[in-house]
Coordinates of C-alpha atoms and ligand atoms in Angstrom, one line a residue:
X6 CA 0.0 0.0 0.0
X7 CA 1.3 3.5 -0.8
X8 CA 2.5 5.4 2.2
X9 CA 0.3 8.4 2.5
X10 CA 2.7 11.4 2.4
X11 CA 0.3 13.8 4.2
X12 CA 0.0 11.4 7.2
X13 CA 3.8 11.1 7.2
X14 CA 4.2 14.9 7.2
X15 CA 1.9 15.1 10.2
X16 CA 3.9 12.4 12.1
X17 CA 7.1 14.3 11.3
X18 CA 5.6 17.5 12.7
X19 CA 4.5 15.9 15.9
X20 CA 7.8 14.0 16.4
X21 CA 9.8 17.2 16.2
X22 CA 7.2 19.2 18.2
X23 CA 7.5 16.7 21.1
X24 CA 11.0 18.1 21.7
X25 CA 9.9 21.7 22.1
X26 CA 7.4 23.7 24.2
X27 CA 5.5 25.2 21.3
X28 CA 2.3 27.2 21.5
X29 CA -0.6 24.7 20.9
X30 CA -2.1 27.2 18.4
X31 CA 1.1 27.0 16.2
X32 CA 1.1 23.2 16.0
X33 CA -2.6 23.2 15.3
X34 CA -2.1 25.8 12.5
X35 CA 0.6 23.7 10.9
X36 CA -1.6 20.6 11.1
X37 CA -3.9 22.1 8.5
X38 CA -3.1 24.0 5.2
X39 CA -4.3 27.6 5.2
X40 CA -6.0 27.1 1.8
X41 CA -6.6 24.2 -0.6
X42 CA -7.6 24.9 -4.1
X43 CA -8.9 22.2 -6.4
X44 CA -9.6 23.3 -10.0
X45 CA -10.9 21.8 -13.2
X46 CA -8.5 22.6 -16.1
X47 CA -10.2 22.4 -19.5
X48 CA -7.8 22.0 -22.4
X49 CA -8.4 22.0 -26.2
X50 CA -6.5 18.9 -27.5
X51 CA -4.9 18.8 -30.9
X52 CA -7.8 16.6 -32.3
X53 CA -10.3 19.3 -31.4
X54 CA -11.7 17.6 -28.2
X55 CA -11.8 19.4 -24.9
X56 CA -10.3 17.3 -22.1
X57 CA -10.6 18.3 -18.5
X58 CA -7.7 17.8 -16.1
X59 CA -7.6 18.1 -12.3
X60 CA -5.3 20.8 -10.8
X61 CA -4.3 21.7 -7.3
X62 CA -2.7 24.5 -5.4
X63 CA -2.3 24.1 -1.6
X64 CA -1.1 27.1 0.4
X65 CA 0.1 25.5 3.6
X66 CA 1.3 28.4 5.7
X67 CA 2.5 32.0 5.2
X68 CA 3.7 32.9 8.7
X69 CA 7.2 33.7 7.4
X70 CA 6.2 35.3 4.1
X71 CA 4.4 34.7 0.8
X72 CA 3.5 31.1 0.0
X73 CA 6.2 29.5 -2.2
X74 CA 6.5 26.1 -3.9
X75 CA 6.7 24.2 -7.1
X76 CA 4.2 22.9 -9.6
X77 CA 4.3 19.2 -10.6
X78 CA 2.8 17.5 -13.7
X79 CA 2.5 13.8 -13.0
X80 CA -0.2 11.1 -13.4
X81 CA -0.1 10.3 -9.6
X82 CA -0.6 13.9 -8.4
X83 CA -3.4 14.0 -5.8
X84 CA -4.6 16.3 -3.0
X85 CA -2.7 14.4 -0.2
X86 CA 0.5 14.5 -2.1
X87 CA 0.2 18.2 -2.8
X88 CA -0.7 18.9 0.9
X89 CA 2.4 17.0 2.1
X90 CA 4.6 18.7 -0.5
X91 CA 3.2 22.1 0.6
X92 CA 3.9 21.4 4.3
X93 CA 7.4 20.3 3.5
X94 CA 7.9 23.7 1.7
X95 CA 6.9 25.5 4.9
X96 CA 9.5 23.5 6.8
X97 CA 12.2 23.8 4.1
X98 CA 11.8 27.5 3.7
X99 CA 12.3 28.0 7.4
X100 CA 15.3 25.6 7.5
X101 CA 17.1 27.5 4.7
X102 CA 15.9 30.7 6.2
X103 CA 14.2 32.5 3.2
X104 CA 11.2 34.8 3.9
X105 CA 8.6 32.5 2.4
X106 CA 5.8 30.3 3.6
X107 CA 5.0 26.9 2.0
X108 CA 2.8 26.0 -1.0
X109 CA 2.7 23.4 -3.8
X110 CA 0.7 22.7 -6.8
X111 CA 0.2 20.1 -9.5
X112 CA -1.9 18.7 -12.3
X113 CA -2.8 15.0 -12.6
X114 CA -1.4 14.5 -16.1
X115 CA 1.2 12.5 -17.9
X116 CA 2.9 15.4 -19.8
X117 CA 4.8 13.0 -22.0
X118 CA 1.6 12.1 -23.7
X119 CA 0.8 15.8 -24.6
X120 CA 2.1 17.8 -27.6
X121 CA 3.9 21.0 -27.0
X122 CA 0.8 23.0 -27.9
X123 CA -1.4 20.9 -25.5
X124 CA 1.2 21.4 -22.7
X125 CA 1.1 25.1 -23.3
X126 CA -2.7 25.3 -23.3
X127 CA -2.8 23.1 -20.2
X128 CA -0.4 25.5 -18.4
X129 CA -2.3 28.6 -19.5
X130 CA -5.7 27.2 -18.5
X131 CA -4.3 26.1 -15.1
X132 CA -2.9 29.6 -14.6
X133 CA -6.2 31.2 -15.3
X134 CA -7.8 29.0 -12.7
X135 CA -5.3 29.7 -9.9
X136 CA -4.6 33.4 -10.9
X137 CA -6.7 34.9 -8.1
X138 CA -4.7 33.0 -5.5
X139 CA -1.2 33.7 -6.7
X140 CA 1.0 36.9 -7.0
X141 CA 4.4 38.2 -6.2
X142 CA 3.5 39.0 -2.6
X143 CA 0.9 36.3 -2.2
X144 CA 2.0 32.9 -3.7
X145 CA 4.9 32.3 -6.0
X146 CA 5.0 29.0 -8.0
X147 CA 8.2 27.4 -9.3
X148 CA 9.3 24.3 -11.3
X149 CA 9.0 20.7 -9.9
X150 CA 8.8 17.3 -11.5
X151 CA 8.1 17.5 -15.2
X152 CA 7.9 21.3 -15.2
X153 CA 10.6 23.6 -16.5
X154 CA 11.6 27.2 -17.3
X155 CA 9.5 27.3 -20.5
X156 CA 6.4 26.3 -18.5
X157 CA 7.2 29.0 -15.8
X158 CA 7.4 31.6 -18.6
X159 CA 3.9 30.6 -19.8
X160 CA 2.6 31.0 -16.3
X161 CA 4.2 34.5 -16.0
X162 CA 2.7 35.5 -19.4
X163 CA -0.8 34.3 -18.6
X164 CA -0.8 35.8 -15.1
X165 CA 0.5 39.1 -16.5
X166 CA -2.3 39.2 -19.0
X167 CA -4.8 38.8 -16.2
X168 CA -3.1 41.3 -13.9
X169 CA -2.9 43.9 -16.7
X170 CA 0.9 44.4 -16.3
X171 CA 4.0 42.3 -16.7
X172 CA 4.7 40.6 -13.4
X173 CA 7.9 38.6 -13.6
X174 CA 8.0 38.0 -9.8
X175 CA 4.8 35.9 -9.9
X176 CA 6.9 32.8 -10.6
X177 CA 10.5 31.7 -10.3
X178 CA 12.6 29.3 -12.4
X179 CA 12.0 31.3 -15.5
X180 CA 14.4 31.3 -18.5
X181 CA 17.4 33.6 -17.8
X182 CA 16.5 35.8 -20.8
X183 CA 13.1 36.3 -19.3
X184 CA 14.1 37.4 -15.8
X185 CA 15.1 34.0 -14.5
X186 CA 18.2 33.9 -12.2
X187 CA 21.6 32.7 -13.2
X188 CA 22.2 29.4 -11.4
X189 CA 18.5 28.4 -10.8
X190 CA 18.7 25.4 -13.0
X191 CA 21.7 24.0 -11.2
X192 CA 20.7 25.2 -7.7
X193 CA 19.0 22.2 -6.2
X194 CA 21.7 19.7 -7.2
X195 CA 24.5 22.2 -6.3
X196 CA 22.8 23.0 -3.0
X197 CA 22.6 19.2 -2.2
X198 CA 26.3 19.0 -2.9
X199 CA 27.1 21.9 -0.5
X200 CA 24.9 20.3 2.2
X201 CA 26.6 16.9 1.8
X202 CA 30.1 18.5 1.9
X203 CA 29.2 20.5 5.0
X204 CA 27.7 17.5 6.8
X205 CA 30.7 15.3 5.9
X206 CA 33.0 18.1 7.2
X207 CA 31.1 18.6 10.5
X208 CA 31.0 14.8 11.1
X209 CA 34.7 14.5 10.4
X210 CA 34.4 12.5 7.3
X211 CA 36.2 12.9 3.9
X212 CA 34.2 13.2 0.6
X213 CA 36.8 12.8 -2.1
X214 CA 36.7 9.3 -3.6
X215 CA 33.4 8.3 -2.0
X216 CA 31.1 6.4 -4.4
X217 CA 27.6 7.6 -5.1
X218 CA 24.5 6.0 -6.7
X219 CA 21.8 8.4 -7.8
X220 CA 18.1 7.5 -8.5
X221 CA 16.5 10.0 -10.9
X222 CA 18.4 11.8 -13.6
X223 CA 16.2 14.9 -14.2
X224 CA 17.0 18.4 -13.2
X225 CA 18.1 17.5 -9.7
X226 CA 19.8 14.2 -10.2
X227 CA 21.9 15.2 -13.2
X228 CA 23.2 18.4 -11.7
X229 CA 24.0 16.7 -8.4
X230 CA 25.9 14.1 -10.3
X231 CA 28.0 16.8 -12.1
X232 CA 28.8 18.7 -9.0
X233 CA 29.8 15.6 -7.1
X234 CA 32.0 14.3 -9.9
X235 CA 33.7 17.7 -10.2
X236 CA 34.5 17.5 -6.5
X237 CA 36.1 14.1 -6.8
X238 CA 33.2 11.8 -5.9
X239 CA 32.8 8.6 -7.9
X240 CA 29.3 8.4 -9.6
X241 CA 28.8 4.6 -9.9
X242 CA 25.2 4.5 -10.9
X243 CA 22.4 6.7 -12.3
X244 CA 18.9 5.7 -13.1
X245 CA 15.6 7.2 -14.5
X246 CA 12.1 5.8 -14.5
X247 CA 12.9 3.2 -17.2
X248 CA 16.2 1.9 -15.7
X249 CA 19.8 2.9 -15.5
X250 CA 23.5 2.0 -15.5
X251 CA 25.9 0.7 -12.9
X252 CA 29.6 1.3 -13.6
X253 CA 31.6 0.4 -10.4
X254 CA 34.7 2.2 -11.6
X255 CA 32.7 5.4 -12.0
X256 CA 30.9 7.1 -14.9
X257 CA 33.5 9.3 -16.5
X258 CA 31.5 11.4 -19.0
X259 CA 28.2 12.5 -17.4
X260 CA 27.6 15.1 -20.1
X261 CA 27.7 12.4 -22.9
X262 CA 25.4 10.2 -20.8
X263 CA 22.9 13.1 -20.4
X264 CA 23.1 13.8 -24.2
X265 CA 22.5 10.0 -24.9
X266 CA 19.5 10.0 -22.6
X267 CA 18.2 13.1 -24.4
X268 CA 18.6 11.4 -27.7
X269 CA 17.3 7.9 -26.9
X270 CA 14.8 8.9 -24.2
X271 CA 16.3 6.6 -21.6
X272 CA 19.5 6.1 -19.6
X273 CA 19.8 2.4 -19.9
X274 CA 22.4 1.5 -22.5
X275 CA 24.1 4.9 -22.3
X276 CA 27.7 3.5 -21.9
X277 CA 29.8 6.3 -23.3
X278 CA 33.4 6.2 -24.6
X279 CA 34.2 9.4 -26.4
X280 CA 31.2 10.5 -28.4
X281 CA 29.9 6.9 -28.8
X282 CA 27.3 5.8 -26.4
X283 CA 25.9 2.3 -26.7
X284 CA 25.8 -1.2 -25.3
X285 CA 29.0 -2.2 -27.2
X286 CA 31.0 -0.1 -24.5
X287 CA 29.3 -1.9 -21.6
X288 CA 31.9 -4.6 -21.2
X289 CA 34.9 -2.2 -21.8
X290 CA 33.6 0.0 -18.9
X291 CA 32.8 -3.0 -16.7
X292 CA 29.2 -1.9 -16.3
X293 CA 25.7 -3.4 -16.4
X294 CA 22.1 -2.3 -16.8
X295 CA 20.0 -1.9 -13.6
X296 CA 16.3 -1.4 -12.8
X297 CA 15.1 2.0 -11.4
X298 CA 14.7 0.4 -7.9
X299 CA 18.0 -1.5 -7.9
X300 CA 20.1 1.7 -7.9
X301 CA 19.2 2.3 -4.2
X302 CA 20.7 -1.0 -3.0
X303 CA 23.9 -1.2 -5.0
X304 CA 27.3 -1.1 -3.2
X305 CA 28.0 2.6 -2.8
X306 CA 29.0 4.9 0.1
X307 CA 26.2 7.4 -0.6
X308 CA 22.8 6.9 -2.2
X309 CA 20.8 9.9 -3.4
X310 CA 17.1 9.3 -4.2
X311 CA 16.4 12.2 -6.6
X312 CA 13.1 11.0 -8.2
X313 CA 9.8 10.8 -6.3
X314 CA 8.3 10.0 -2.9
X315 CA 8.3 6.6 -1.3
X316 CA 11.5 5.3 -3.0
X317 CA 12.9 3.9 0.2
X318 CA 10.4 1.7 2.0
X319 CA 10.4 -1.0 4.7
X320 CA 10.9 -3.5 1.8
X321 CA 14.2 -2.2 0.7
X322 CA 15.6 -0.1 3.6
X323 CA 17.5 -3.1 5.1
X324 CA 19.1 -3.8 1.8
X325 CA 20.6 -0.3 1.5
X326 CA 24.4 -0.7 1.6
X327 CA 25.3 3.0 1.7
X328 CA 26.1 4.6 5.0
X329 CA 24.7 8.0 3.9
X330 CA 21.3 8.7 2.2
X331 CA 21.2 12.2 0.6
X332 CA 17.4 12.9 0.1
X333 CA 17.3 15.0 -3.0
X334 CA 13.7 14.1 -3.8
X335 CA 10.9 15.3 -1.6
X336 CA 9.7 12.6 0.8
X337 CA 11.7 9.7 -0.7
X338 CA 11.8 7.7 2.6
X339 CA 8.7 6.3 4.3
X340 CA 8.3 6.4 8.1
X341 CA 9.0 2.7 8.6
X342 CA 12.1 2.9 6.3
X343 CA 13.3 5.9 8.3
X344 CA 13.2 3.9 11.5
X345 CA 15.1 1.0 9.9
X346 CA 17.8 3.3 8.5
X347 CA 18.1 5.1 11.9
X348 CA 18.4 1.8 13.7
X349 CA 21.1 0.8 11.2
X350 CA 23.0 4.1 11.9
X351 CA 22.6 5.1 8.3
X352 CA 23.0 8.9 8.2
X353 CA 19.9 10.3 6.5
X354 CA 20.3 13.9 5.3
X355 CA 16.7 15.0 5.0
X356 CA 14.9 16.4 2.0
X357 CA 14.0 19.7 3.7
X358 CA 17.7 20.4 4.1
X359 CA 19.3 18.5 1.2
X360 CA 17.1 19.9 -1.6
X361 CA 16.5 23.4 -0.3
X362 CA 19.1 24.9 -2.7
X363 CA 16.3 25.2 -5.3
X364 CA 14.1 27.4 -3.2
X365 CA 17.1 29.4 -2.0
X366 CA 17.9 30.5 -5.6
X367 CA 14.2 30.9 -6.3
X368 CA 14.2 33.4 -3.5
X369 CA 17.2 35.1 -5.1
X370 CA 15.3 35.2 -8.4
X371 CA 12.3 36.7 -6.8
X372 CA 14.4 39.3 -4.9
X373 CA 16.2 40.3 -8.2
X374 CA 12.8 40.6 -10.0
X375 CA 11.3 42.7 -7.1
X376 CA 14.3 45.1 -7.1
X377 CA 15.1 45.1 -10.8
X378 CA 18.5 43.6 -10.1
X379 CA 20.6 41.1 -12.1
X380 CA 23.2 39.0 -10.2
X381 CA 26.1 37.2 -11.8
X382 CA 26.3 33.4 -11.5
X383 CA 29.3 33.5 -9.2
X384 CA 27.4 35.9 -6.9
X385 CA 24.4 33.5 -6.9
X386 CA 26.5 30.5 -6.1
X387 CA 28.4 32.3 -3.4
X388 CA 25.1 33.3 -1.7
X389 CA 23.8 29.8 -2.2
X390 CA 26.8 28.3 -0.5
X391 CA 26.4 30.7 2.4
X392 CA 22.7 29.7 2.8
X393 CA 23.4 26.0 2.6
X394 CA 26.3 26.0 4.9
X395 CA 24.4 28.0 7.5
X396 CA 21.3 25.7 7.2
X397 CA 23.5 22.6 7.5
X398 CA 25.3 23.9 10.6
X399 CA 22.0 24.8 12.3
X400 CA 20.5 21.4 11.6
X401 CA 23.7 19.5 12.6
X402 CA 24.0 21.5 15.8
X403 CA 20.3 20.9 16.7
X404 CA 20.9 17.1 16.1
X405 CA 23.7 17.2 18.7
X406 CA 21.8 19.5 21.1
X407 CA 18.6 17.4 21.1
X408 CA 20.3 14.0 20.4
X409 CA 18.0 13.3 17.4
X410 CA 18.5 12.3 13.8
X411 CA 19.1 15.1 11.2
X412 CA 15.4 14.9 10.1
X413 CA 14.0 15.7 13.5
X414 CA 16.7 18.3 13.9
X415 CA 15.7 20.1 10.7
X416 CA 12.1 20.2 11.8
X417 CA 13.2 21.5 15.2
X418 CA 15.1 24.3 13.5
X419 CA 12.1 25.1 11.4
X420 CA 9.6 25.0 14.2
X421 CA 11.7 27.3 16.4
X422 CA 11.9 29.8 13.5
X423 CA 8.2 29.6 12.8
X424 CA 7.4 30.1 16.5
X425 CA 9.5 33.3 16.5
X426 CA 7.3 35.1 13.8
Ligands
NAD520 P1 12.5 15.9 -13.2 O1 11.2 15.7 -13.8 O2 13.5 16.8 -13.9 O3 13.3 14.5 -13.0 C1 12.7 13.4 -12.4 C2 13.6 12.2 -12.7 O4 13.1 11.1 -11.9 C3 13.5 11.7 -14.1 O5 14.9 11.3 -14.5 C4 12.6 10.5 -14.1 O6 12.9 9.6 -15.2 C5 13.0 10.0 -12.8 N1 12.1 9.0 -12.2 C6 10.7 9.1 -12.1 N2 10.3 8.0 -11.5 C7 11.3 7.2 -11.2 C8 11.5 5.9 -10.6 N3 10.4 5.2 -10.2 N4 12.7 5.5 -10.5 C9 13.8 6.1 -10.9 N5 13.7 7.3 -11.5 C10 12.5 7.9 -11.6 O7 12.3 16.3 -11.7 P2 13.3 17.1 -10.7 O8 13.0 18.6 -10.8 O9 14.7 16.6 -10.9 O10 12.7 16.6 -9.3 C11 13.2 15.4 -8.7 C12 12.8 15.4 -7.2 O11 13.4 16.5 -6.6 C13 11.3 15.6 -6.9 O12 11.0 14.8 -5.7 C14 11.2 17.1 -6.6 O13 10.0 17.4 -5.8 C15 12.5 17.3 -5.9 N6 12.9 18.7 -5.9 C16 13.1 19.4 -7.1 C17 13.5 20.7 -7.1 C18 13.8 21.5 -8.3 O14 14.4 22.6 -8.2 N7 13.5 21.0 -9.5 C19 13.7 21.4 -5.8 C20 13.5 20.6 -4.7 C21 13.1 19.3 -4.7

């Protein structure tokens, strides 16, 4: 049975709150989203039919600032998932200390089955439905699974039409030439790398040479892989929804692998030597094909789930060989799995810290749009590092102070900040 992410979010809230003397009213407020919007999204399809999709926007909490969170296009999107994701945004934004509350949105759709025109009309129709509830000082969407800068720009254009003036700050993750921030595309993966480096440093471990297996090779997984490889980590496995590759000696040319996936539509078989990527190189590289799930239980020092929720469950948690789990996806570990990993002393770096680099740079983008500024990439990355280092230290210190795993510690940091508002 699928672990209900909203129930898990509630349990995480109560577990952390039990360590603090918080006002009852605060906990009660966080137990319920401020506003839940469920909309019908009619779309004219290429064949002339009108199909109606279901869309959601959940505004969990705005104690610390405007609601903020991504929009997901996926066939499994439902209200409980969006509620949990919105709650995790409230926590994440407090952990990384940006002046935003938490929100999330989504449409139940398989975008891979839509043409470009249908995708655009879907996005514009959804924007019309949620327009009264969003705005630069009210609620600022961003990309998530299966959404990207182009989709963010469609939202900005549609919202601006309705608002009667161009409003770039209504959404983040836009293309750079349309007011997006330098560094936003890499931000979540790079932020995860900064967090990992800081946690390794604080716990007296070395990073260079450690092997890493990554589940999910989209925006987050592919950029994380690049950053880690550049820093001397060995990327031994990558996977997408169809499968992946395991190369124990380490995947040398990640860019060629990414291009191969782009061309062929899947990672499996992307064994690259020079510009040639195919199965004929598998033996030379000493690699083999793997399933999307197998990537998590391969021999590796670090495993990074960077795909969807519920990847690590009570069924596979005991088989994880890595001593560190870097949660780049939102909610990749179920409650039962979390307990198993903790009992086995696997260090779990929680999602609300590990993947908060995305929203940190989203905040930078929003800030630049609001003030008419344009920051250089180096400046963005320096500010991102500062944010991620500070958040990592705060969470690590709280884990020592309260003698709790990093996940509880992150929630404790967030709850304390939320209670100060
Ligand atoms: P994406 O759509 O760019 O990529 C998702 C990847 O996961 C794809 O490679 C897909 O093939 C793969 N995938 C899907 N199902 C899988 C499965 N069962 N097994 C293995 N791989 C699978 O999405 P993204 O933006 O990279 O987001 C990935 C995760 O990171 C999500 O949980 C998202 O909420 C979270 N996240 C994203 C951002 C961001 O800035 N994009 C920020 C914070 C958190």
